[in-house]
CSV table of N, CA and C in Angstrom, one decimal:
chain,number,residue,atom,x,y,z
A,1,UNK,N,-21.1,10.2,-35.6
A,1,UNK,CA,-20.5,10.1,-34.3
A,1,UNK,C,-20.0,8.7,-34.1
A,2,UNK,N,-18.8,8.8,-33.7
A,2,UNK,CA,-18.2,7.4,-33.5
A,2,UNK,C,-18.4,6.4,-32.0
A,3,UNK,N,-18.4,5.3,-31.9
A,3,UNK,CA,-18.4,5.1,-30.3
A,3,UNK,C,-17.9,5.2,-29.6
A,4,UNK,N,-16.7,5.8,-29.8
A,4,UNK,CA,-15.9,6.7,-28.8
A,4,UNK,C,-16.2,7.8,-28.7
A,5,UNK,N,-16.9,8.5,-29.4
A,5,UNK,CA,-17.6,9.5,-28.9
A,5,UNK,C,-18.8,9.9,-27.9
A,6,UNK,N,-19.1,8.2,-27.9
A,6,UNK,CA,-20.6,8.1,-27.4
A,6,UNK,C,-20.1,7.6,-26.2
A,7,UNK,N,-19.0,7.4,-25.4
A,7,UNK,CA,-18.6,6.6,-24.0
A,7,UNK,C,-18.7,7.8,-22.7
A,8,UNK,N,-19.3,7.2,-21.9
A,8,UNK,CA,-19.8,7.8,-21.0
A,8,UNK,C,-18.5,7.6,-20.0
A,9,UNK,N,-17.6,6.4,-19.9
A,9,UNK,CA,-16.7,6.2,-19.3
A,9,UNK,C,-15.6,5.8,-20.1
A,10,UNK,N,-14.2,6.1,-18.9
A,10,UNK,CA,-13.0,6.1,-20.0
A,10,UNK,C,-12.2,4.8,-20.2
A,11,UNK,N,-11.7,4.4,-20.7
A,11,UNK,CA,-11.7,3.0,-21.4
A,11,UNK,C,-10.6,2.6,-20.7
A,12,UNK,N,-10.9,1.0,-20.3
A,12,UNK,CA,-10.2,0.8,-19.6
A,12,UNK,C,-10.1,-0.8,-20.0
A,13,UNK,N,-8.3,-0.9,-19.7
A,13,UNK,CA,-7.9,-2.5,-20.3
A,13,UNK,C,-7.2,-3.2,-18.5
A,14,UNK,N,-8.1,-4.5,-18.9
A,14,UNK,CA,-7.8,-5.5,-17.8
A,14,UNK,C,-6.6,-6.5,-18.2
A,15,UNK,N,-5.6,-6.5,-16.8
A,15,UNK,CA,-4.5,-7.6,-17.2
A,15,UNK,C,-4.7,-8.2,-15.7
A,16,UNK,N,-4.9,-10.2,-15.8
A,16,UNK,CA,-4.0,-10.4,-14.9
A,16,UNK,C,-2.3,-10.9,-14.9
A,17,UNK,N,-1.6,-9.6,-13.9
A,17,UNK,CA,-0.3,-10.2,-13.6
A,17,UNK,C,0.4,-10.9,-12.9
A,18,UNK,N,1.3,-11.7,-13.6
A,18,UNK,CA,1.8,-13.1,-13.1
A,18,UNK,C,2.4,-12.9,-11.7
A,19,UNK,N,2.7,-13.0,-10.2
A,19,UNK,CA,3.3,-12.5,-9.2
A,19,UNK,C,3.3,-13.4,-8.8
A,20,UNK,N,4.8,-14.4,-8.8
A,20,UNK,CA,5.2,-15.0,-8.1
A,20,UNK,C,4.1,-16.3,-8.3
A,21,UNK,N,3.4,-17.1,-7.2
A,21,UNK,CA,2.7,-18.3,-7.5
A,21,UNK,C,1.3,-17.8,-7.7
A,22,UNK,N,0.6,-16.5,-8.1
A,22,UNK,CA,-0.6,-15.9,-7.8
A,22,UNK,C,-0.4,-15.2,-9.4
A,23,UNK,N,-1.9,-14.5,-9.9
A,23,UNK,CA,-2.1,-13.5,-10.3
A,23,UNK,C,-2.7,-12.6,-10.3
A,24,UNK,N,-2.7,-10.9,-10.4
A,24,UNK,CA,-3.2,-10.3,-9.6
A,24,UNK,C,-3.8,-9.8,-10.6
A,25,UNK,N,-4.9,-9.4,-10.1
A,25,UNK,CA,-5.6,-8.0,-11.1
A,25,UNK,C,-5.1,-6.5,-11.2
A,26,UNK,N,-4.9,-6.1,-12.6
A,26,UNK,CA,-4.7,-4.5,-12.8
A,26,UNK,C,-5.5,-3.8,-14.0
A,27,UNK,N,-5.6,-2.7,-13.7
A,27,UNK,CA,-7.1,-2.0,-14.3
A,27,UNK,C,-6.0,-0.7,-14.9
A,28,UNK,N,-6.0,-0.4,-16.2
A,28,UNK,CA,-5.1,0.6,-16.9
A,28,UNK,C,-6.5,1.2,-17.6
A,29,UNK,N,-6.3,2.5,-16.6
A,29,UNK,CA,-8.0,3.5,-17.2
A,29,UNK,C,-6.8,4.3,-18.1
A,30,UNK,N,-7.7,4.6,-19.3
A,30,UNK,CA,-7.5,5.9,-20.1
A,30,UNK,C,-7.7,6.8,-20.4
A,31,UNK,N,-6.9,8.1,-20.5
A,31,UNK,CA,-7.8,9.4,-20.3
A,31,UNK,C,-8.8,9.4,-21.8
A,32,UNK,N,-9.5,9.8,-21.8
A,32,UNK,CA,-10.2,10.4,-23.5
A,32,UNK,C,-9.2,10.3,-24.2
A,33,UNK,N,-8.2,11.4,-24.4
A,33,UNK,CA,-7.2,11.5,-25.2
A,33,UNK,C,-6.5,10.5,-25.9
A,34,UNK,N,-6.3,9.4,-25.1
A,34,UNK,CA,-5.7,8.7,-25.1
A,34,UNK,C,-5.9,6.9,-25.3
A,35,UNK,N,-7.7,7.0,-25.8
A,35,UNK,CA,-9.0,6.0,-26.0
A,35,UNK,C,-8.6,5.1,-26.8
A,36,UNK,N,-7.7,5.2,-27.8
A,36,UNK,CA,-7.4,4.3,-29.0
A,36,UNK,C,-6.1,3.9,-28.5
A,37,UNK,N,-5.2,4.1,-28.0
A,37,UNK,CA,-4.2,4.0,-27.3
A,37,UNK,C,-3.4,2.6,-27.1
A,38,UNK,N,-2.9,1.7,-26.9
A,38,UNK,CA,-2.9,0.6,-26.4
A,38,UNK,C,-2.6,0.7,-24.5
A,39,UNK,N,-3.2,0.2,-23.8
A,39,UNK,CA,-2.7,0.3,-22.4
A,39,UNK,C,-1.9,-0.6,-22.3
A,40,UNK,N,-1.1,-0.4,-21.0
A,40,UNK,CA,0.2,-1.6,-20.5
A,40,UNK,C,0.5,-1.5,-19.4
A,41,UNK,N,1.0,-2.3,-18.8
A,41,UNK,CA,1.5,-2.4,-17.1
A,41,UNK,C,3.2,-2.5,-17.1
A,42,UNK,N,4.0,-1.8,-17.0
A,42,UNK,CA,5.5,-1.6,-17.0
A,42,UNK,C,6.1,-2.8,-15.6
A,43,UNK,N,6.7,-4.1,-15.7
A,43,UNK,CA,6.5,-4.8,-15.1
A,43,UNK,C,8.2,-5.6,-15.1
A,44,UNK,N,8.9,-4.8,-15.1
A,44,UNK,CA,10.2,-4.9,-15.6
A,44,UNK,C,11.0,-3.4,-16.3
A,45,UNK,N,12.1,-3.2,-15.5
A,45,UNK,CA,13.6,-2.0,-16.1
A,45,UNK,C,14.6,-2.6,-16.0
A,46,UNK,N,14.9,-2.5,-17.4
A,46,UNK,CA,16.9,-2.8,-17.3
A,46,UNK,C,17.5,-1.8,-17.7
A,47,UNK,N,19.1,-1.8,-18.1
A,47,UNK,CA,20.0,-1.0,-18.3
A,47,UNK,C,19.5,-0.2,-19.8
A,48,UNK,N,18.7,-1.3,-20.8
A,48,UNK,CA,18.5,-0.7,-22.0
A,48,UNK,C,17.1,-0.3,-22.2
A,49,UNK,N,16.1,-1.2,-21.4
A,49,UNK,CA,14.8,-1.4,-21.5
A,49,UNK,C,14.0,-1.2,-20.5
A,50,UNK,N,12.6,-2.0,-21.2
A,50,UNK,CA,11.6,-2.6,-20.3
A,50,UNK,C,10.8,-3.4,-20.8
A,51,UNK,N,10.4,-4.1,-19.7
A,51,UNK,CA,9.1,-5.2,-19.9
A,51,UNK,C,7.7,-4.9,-20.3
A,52,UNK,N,6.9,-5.3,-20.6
A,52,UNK,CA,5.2,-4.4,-19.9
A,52,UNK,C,4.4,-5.5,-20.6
A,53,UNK,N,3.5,-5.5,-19.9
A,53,UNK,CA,2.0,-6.1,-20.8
A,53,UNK,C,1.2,-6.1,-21.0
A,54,UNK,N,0.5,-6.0,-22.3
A,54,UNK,CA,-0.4,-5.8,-22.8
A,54,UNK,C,-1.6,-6.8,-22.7
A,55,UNK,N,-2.8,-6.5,-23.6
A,55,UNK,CA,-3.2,-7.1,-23.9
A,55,UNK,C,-2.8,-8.6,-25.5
A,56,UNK,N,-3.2,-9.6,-25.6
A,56,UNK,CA,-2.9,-10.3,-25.7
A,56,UNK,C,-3.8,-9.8,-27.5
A,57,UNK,N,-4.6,-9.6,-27.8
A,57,UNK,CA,-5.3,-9.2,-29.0
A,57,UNK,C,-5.7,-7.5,-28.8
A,58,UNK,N,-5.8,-6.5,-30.1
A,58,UNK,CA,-4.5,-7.3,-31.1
A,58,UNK,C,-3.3,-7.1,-30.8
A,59,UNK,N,-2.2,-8.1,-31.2
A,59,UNK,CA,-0.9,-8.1,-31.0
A,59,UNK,C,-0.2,-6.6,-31.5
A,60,UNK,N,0.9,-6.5,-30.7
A,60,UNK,CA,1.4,-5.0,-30.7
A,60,UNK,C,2.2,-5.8,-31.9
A,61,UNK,N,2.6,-5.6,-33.0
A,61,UNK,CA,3.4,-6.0,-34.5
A,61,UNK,C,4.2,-4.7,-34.8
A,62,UNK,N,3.7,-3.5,-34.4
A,62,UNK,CA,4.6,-2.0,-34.4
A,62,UNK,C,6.1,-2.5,-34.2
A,63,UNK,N,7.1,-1.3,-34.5
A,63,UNK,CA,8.1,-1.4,-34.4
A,63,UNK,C,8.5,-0.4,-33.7
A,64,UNK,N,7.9,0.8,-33.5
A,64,UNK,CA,7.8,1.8,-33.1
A,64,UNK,C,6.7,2.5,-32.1
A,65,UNK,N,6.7,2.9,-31.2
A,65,UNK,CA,5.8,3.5,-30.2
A,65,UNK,C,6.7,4.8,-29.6
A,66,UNK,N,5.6,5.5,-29.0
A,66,UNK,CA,5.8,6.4,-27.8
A,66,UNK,C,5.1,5.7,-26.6
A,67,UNK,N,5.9,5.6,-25.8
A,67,UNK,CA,5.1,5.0,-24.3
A,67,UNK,C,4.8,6.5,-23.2
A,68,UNK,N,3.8,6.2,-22.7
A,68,UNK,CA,3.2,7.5,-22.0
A,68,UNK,C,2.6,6.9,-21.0
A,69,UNK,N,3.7,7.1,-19.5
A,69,UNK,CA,3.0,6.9,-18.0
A,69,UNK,C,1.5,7.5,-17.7
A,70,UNK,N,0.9,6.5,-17.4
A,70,UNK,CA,0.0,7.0,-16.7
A,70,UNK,C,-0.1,7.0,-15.4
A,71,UNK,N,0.2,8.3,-14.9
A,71,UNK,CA,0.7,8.8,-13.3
A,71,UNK,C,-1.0,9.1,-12.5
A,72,UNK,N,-1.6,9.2,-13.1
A,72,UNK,CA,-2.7,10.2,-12.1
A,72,UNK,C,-3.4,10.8,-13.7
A,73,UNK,N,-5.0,10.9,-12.8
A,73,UNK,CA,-6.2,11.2,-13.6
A,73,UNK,C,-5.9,13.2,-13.4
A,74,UNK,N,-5.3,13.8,-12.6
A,74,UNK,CA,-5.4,14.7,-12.5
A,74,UNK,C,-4.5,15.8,-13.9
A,75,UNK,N,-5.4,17.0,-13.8
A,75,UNK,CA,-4.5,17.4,-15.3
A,75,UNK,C,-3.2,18.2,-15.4
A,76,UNK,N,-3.1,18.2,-13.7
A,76,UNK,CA,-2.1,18.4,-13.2
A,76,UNK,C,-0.7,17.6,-12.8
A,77,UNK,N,-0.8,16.1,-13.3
A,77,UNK,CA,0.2,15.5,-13.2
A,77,UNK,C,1.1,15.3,-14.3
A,78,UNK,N,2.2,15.1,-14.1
A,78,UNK,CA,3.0,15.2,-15.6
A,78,UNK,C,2.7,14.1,-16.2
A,79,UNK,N,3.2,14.0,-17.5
A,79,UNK,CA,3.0,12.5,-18.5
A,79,UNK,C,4.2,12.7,-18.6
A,80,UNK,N,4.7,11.8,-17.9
A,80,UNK,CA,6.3,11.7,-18.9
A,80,UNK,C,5.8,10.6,-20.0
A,81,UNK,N,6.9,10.9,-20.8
A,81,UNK,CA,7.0,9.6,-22.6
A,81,UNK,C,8.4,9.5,-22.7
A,82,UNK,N,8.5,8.2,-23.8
A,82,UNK,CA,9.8,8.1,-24.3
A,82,UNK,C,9.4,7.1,-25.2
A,83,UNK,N,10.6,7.7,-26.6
A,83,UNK,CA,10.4,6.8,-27.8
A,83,UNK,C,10.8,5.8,-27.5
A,84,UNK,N,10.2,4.1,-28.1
A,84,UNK,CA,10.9,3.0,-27.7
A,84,UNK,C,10.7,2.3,-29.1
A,85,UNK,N,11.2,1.2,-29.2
A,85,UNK,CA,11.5,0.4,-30.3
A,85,UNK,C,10.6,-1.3,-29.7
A,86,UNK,N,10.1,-1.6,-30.1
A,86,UNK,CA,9.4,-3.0,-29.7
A,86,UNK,C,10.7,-4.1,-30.3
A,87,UNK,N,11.5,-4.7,-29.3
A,87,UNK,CA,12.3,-5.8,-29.7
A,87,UNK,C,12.0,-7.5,-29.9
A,88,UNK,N,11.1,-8.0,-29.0
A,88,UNK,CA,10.2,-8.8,-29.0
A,88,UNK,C,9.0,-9.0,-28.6
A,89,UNK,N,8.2,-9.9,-28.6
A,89,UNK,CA,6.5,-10.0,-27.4
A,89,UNK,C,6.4,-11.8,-27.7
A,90,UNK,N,6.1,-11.9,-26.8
A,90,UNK,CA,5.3,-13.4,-27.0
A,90,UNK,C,4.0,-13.3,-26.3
A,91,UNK,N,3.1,-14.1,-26.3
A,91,UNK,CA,2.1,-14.6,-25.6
A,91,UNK,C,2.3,-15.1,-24.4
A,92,UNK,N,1.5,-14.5,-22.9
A,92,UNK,CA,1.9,-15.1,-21.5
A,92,UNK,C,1.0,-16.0,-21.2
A,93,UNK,N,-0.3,-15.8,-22.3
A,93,UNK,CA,-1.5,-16.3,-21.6
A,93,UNK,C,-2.5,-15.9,-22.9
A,94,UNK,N,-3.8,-16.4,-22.8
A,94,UNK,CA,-4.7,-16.1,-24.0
A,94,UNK,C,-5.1,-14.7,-24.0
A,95,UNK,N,-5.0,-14.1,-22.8
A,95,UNK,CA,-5.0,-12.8,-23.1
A,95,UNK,C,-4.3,-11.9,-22.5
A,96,UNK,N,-3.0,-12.3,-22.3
A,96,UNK,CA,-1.8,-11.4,-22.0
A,96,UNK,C,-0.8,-11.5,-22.7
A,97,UNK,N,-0.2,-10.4,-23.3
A,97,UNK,CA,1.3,-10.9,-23.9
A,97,UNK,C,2.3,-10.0,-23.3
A,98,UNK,N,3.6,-10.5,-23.3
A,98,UNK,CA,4.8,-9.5,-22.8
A,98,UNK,C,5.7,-9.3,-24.1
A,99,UNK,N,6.1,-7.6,-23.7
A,99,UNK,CA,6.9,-7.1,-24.5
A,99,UNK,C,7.8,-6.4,-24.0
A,100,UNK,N,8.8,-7.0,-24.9
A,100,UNK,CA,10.5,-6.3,-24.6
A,100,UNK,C,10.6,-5.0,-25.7
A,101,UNK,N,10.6,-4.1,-24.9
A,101,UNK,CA,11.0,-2.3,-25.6
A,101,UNK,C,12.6,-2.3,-25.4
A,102,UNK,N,13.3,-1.7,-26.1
A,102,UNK,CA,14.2,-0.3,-26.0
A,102,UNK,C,14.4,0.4,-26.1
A,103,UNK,N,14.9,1.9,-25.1
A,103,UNK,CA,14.8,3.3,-25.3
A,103,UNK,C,15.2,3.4,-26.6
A,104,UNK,N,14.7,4.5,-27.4
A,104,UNK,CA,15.5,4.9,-28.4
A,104,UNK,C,16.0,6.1,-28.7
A,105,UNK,N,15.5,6.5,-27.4
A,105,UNK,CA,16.6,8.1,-26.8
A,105,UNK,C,17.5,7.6,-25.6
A,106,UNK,N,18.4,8.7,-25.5
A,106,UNK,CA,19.0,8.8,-24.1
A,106,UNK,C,18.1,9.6,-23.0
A,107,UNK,N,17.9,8.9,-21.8
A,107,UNK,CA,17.6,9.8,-20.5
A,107,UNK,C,16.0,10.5,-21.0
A,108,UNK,N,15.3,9.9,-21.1
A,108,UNK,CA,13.8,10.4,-21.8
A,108,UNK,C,13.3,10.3,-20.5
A,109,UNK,N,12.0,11.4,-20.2
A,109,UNK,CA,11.5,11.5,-19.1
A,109,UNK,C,11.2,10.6,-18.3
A,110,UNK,N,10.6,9.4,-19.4
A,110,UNK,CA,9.7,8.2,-19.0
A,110,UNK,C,10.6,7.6,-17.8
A,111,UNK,N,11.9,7.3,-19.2
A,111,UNK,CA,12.8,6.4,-18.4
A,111,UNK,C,13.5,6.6,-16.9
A,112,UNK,N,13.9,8.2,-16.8
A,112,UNK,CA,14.1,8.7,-15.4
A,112,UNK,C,13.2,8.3,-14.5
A,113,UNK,N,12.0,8.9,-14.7
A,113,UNK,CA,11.3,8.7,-13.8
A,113,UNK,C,10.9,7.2,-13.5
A,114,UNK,N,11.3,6.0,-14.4
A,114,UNK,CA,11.4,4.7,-14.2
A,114,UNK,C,12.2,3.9,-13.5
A,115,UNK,N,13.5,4.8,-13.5
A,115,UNK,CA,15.1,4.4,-12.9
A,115,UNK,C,14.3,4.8,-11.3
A,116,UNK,N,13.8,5.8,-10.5
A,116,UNK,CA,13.7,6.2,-9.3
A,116,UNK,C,12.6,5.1,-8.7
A,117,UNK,N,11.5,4.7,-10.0
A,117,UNK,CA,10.4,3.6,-9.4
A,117,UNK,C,11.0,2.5,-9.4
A,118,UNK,N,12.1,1.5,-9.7
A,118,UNK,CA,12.5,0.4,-9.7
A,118,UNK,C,12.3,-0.5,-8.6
A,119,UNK,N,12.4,0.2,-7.1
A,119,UNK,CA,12.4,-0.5,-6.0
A,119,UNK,C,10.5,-1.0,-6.2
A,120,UNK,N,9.9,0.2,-6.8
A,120,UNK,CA,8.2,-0.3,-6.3
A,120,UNK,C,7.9,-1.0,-7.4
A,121,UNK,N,8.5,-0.9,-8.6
A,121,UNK,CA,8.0,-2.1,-9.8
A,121,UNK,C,7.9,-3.5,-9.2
A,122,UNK,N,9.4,-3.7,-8.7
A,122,UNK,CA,9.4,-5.3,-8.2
A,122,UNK,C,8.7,-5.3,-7.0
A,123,UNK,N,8.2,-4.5,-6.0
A,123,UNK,CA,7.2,-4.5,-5.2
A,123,UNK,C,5.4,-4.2,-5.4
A,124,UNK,N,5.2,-5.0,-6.7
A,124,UNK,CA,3.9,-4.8,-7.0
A,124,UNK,C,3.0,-4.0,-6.9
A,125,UNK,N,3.9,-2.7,-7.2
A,125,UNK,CA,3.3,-1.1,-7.3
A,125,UNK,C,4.1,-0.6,-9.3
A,126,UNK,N,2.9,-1.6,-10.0
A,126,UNK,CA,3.5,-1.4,-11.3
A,126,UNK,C,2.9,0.0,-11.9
A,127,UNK,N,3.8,0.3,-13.3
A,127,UNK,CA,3.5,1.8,-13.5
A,127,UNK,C,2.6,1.4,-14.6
A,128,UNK,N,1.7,2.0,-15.3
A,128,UNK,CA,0.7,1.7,-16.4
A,128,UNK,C,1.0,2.9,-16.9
A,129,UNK,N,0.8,2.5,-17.9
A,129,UNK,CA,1.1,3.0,-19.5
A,129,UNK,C,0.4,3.2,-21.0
A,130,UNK,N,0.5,4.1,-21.7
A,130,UNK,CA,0.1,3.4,-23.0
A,130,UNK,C,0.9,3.6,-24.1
A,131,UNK,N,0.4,2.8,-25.2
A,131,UNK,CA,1.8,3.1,-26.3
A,131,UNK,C,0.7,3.6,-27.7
A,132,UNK,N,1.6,4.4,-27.9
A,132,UNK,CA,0.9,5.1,-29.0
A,132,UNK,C,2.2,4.9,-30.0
A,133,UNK,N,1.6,4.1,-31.5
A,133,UNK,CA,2.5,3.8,-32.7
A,133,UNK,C,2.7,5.0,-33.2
A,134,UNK,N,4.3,4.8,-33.3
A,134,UNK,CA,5.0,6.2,-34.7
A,134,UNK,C,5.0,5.1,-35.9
A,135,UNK,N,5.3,5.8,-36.7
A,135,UNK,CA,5.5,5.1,-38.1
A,135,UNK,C,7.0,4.8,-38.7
A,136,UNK,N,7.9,5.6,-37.6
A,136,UNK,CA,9.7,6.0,-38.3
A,136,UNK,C,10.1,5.5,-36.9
A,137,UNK,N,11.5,5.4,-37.3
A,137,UNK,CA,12.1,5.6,-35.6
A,137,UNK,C,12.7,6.9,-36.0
A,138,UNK,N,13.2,7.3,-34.7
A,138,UNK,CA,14.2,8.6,-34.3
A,138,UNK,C,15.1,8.8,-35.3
A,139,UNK,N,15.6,10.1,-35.5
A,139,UNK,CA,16.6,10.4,-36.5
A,139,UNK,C,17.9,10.8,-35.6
């Protein structure tokens, strides 16, 4: 039995985010499912992308992910996802880094439902996330 089998609670990654002259605390719980996972705070949308941050170790090096909102612990909330491509990351801090994704579909759930939260991203109501590596991109 592995130690992820043995957790009595669901795993959860700490970021502080940079806000203006402050940093705030954010807490990205994971369901079971989704334990090995990498968490992220979606902290930035553009026309092609998005921002998010992770943790700072170990470095996201993938080229490939599925990103999956984390909306609500309920099993009744949707998950939206959408394939993305990792374009860059640097280091924000010793233990934060930021990464630049691009869709690598059109109109993927994630990203809809990202386009409608834009006003509350920049209002420090960020969306958390996790990214789970593919091995290919899209065909």
């Amino acid at each position: 039995m592995s130690l992820t089998d043995q957790r009595r609670s669901p795993r959860v990654e700490f970021f502080l985010v940079p806000a203006e002259h402050e940093q705030l605390p954010v807490w990205v719980i994971k369901p079971d499912s989704l334990s090995e996972a990498r968490g992220g705070v979606v902290v930035n949308l553009s026309e092609d992308g998005l921002q998010l941050l992770a943790a700072a170790e170990p470095a996201l090096d993938a080229d490939h992910y599925e990103l999956r909102l984390l909306l609500g612990e309920d099993a009744g909330v949707p998950l939206f996802t959408a394939s993305v491509r990792r374009v860059w990351s640097r280091p924000l801090s010793k233990i934060v880094q930021l990464c630049g994704f691009e869709f690598e579909g059109a109109n993927s759930e994630a990203e809809e439902f990202l386009r409608h939260q834009t006003a509350q991203i920049t209002t420090r109501k960020w969306v958390r996330c996790v990214l789970v590596e593919r091995m290919t991109a899209l065909a």
